Amino acid sequence: MAQCMRATLNPPKTPLYSAKNLTQNPLFPSITSFEAKRKSRKYPKISLSVMSSQNQSQQRNPSIDALLNSGRKEEVFATIKDSVHNCLSETNLLSTVPGLKSKTRGKVRDIYDSGDYLVLVTTDRQSAFDRILASIPFKGQVLNETSLWWFNRTQHITPNAVVSVPDKNVTIAKKCSVFPVEFVVRGFVTGSTDTSLWTVYNNGVRSYCGNLLPNGLVKNQKLTANILTPTTKAEDHDVPVTPDEIIEKGLMTRADFDEAREKALSLFEYGQHVALEHGLILVDTKYEFGKSSDGSILLIDEVHSPDSSRYWIANSYEERFQKGLEPENIDKEFLRLWFRDNCNPYEDKVLPDAPEELVCELAWRSCV
């Protein structure tokens, strides 16, 4: 469906789905249904002090130099460079796929209405500062398949809207009433955008989205507990909001908000545990939820992708934090910082083109 039939650069250690988890979908006979059931299990609390002191963990979790300068980098980098001008930046399925009724263009996804279901095409568009910065080769495929990997493994926490996966960039999803709130969960004081926790904290804010923050925190410090900092899904930008304001404005009922908040915090704790097993720290992320026709609250959009989440390399975090150095990361933060240094990404009408070397580096980091 999406014109992005490209080979996977670096398949995940665990398959996104196996044959036993897929069934034929009578509504979309040419595609398969996403149907995986996982048993709930308990998982330990995250402890960076333990993490940084265990030799076995240190040996298992490679440094970012090992990850980003592996023997495959030259080969994959060449493929990325060849694809810089062949990204999936726009789609137009209305003229090629019968039965689609309308198209909504999001920052990253093109959403097509097919009646009872939505066709979500994840493009290669890179967004930050509430606008499009560039197109990144293979980004859409990575986001879509990463989210599917997590959707598969979080069904013990919450049901999701995924129905089928007909293409590496495409997901068929159930229709639901989307809550106009993004559930942003944070475990560290960091970030560079206007709504990031470090930015507002450094500006003197000590009460943020209903959370009281102590004095004396420094950038990239771990919080004593994960916190929720919700924002409203405004048309051109996200607006921080407290839980009480969400209820007072009628954005969600108290019961729906409480359920979604619990799901978000549980998803984040589980995500941190899984990330740590793979040598990464899940620093912060955002979740979106909707209500299905039967009244159940579903996880939608994406989960723990490098676009919606911040990841740091675990085994170098403590030492770099003590030295006042920025953590090694594999997310889009370095691209955000380039734009902050070279323009005003919030106010300039026209942004400079992202350097090709940064575009390729971001694509490589996403594919690692």
mmCIF file of N, CA, C and O in Angstrom, residues 49 202 252 304:
data_model
loop_
_atom_site.group_PDB
_atom_site.id
_atom_site.type_symbol
_atom_site.label_atom_id
_atom_site.label_comp_id
_atom_site.label_asym_id
_atom_site.label_seq_id
_atom_site.Cartn_x
_atom_site.Cartn_y
_atom_site.Cartn_z
ATOM 1 N N SER A 49 21.668 2.565 40.175
ATOM 2 C CA SER A 49 22.862 2.258 40.957
ATOM 3 C C SER A 49 23.246 0.797 40.800
ATOM 4 O O SER A 49 24.418 0.450 40.669
ATOM 5 N N ASN A 202 14.403 24.791 34.731
ATOM 6 C CA ASN A 202 15.503 25.759 34.706
ATOM 7 C C ASN A 202 14.988 27.189 34.688
ATOM 8 O O ASN A 202 15.695 28.125 35.082
ATOM 9 N N MET A 252 -11.659 14.808 29.481
ATOM 10 C CA MET A 252 -11.843 13.416 29.876
ATOM 11 C C MET A 252 -12.649 13.384 31.169
ATOM 12 O O MET A 252 -12.635 14.356 31.931
ATOM 13 N N HIS A 304 6.777 3.684 22.475
ATOM 14 C CA HIS A 304 8.210 3.585 22.768
ATOM 15 C C HIS A 304 9.086 3.619 21.513
ATOM 16 O O HIS A 304 10.151 3.015 21.471
#
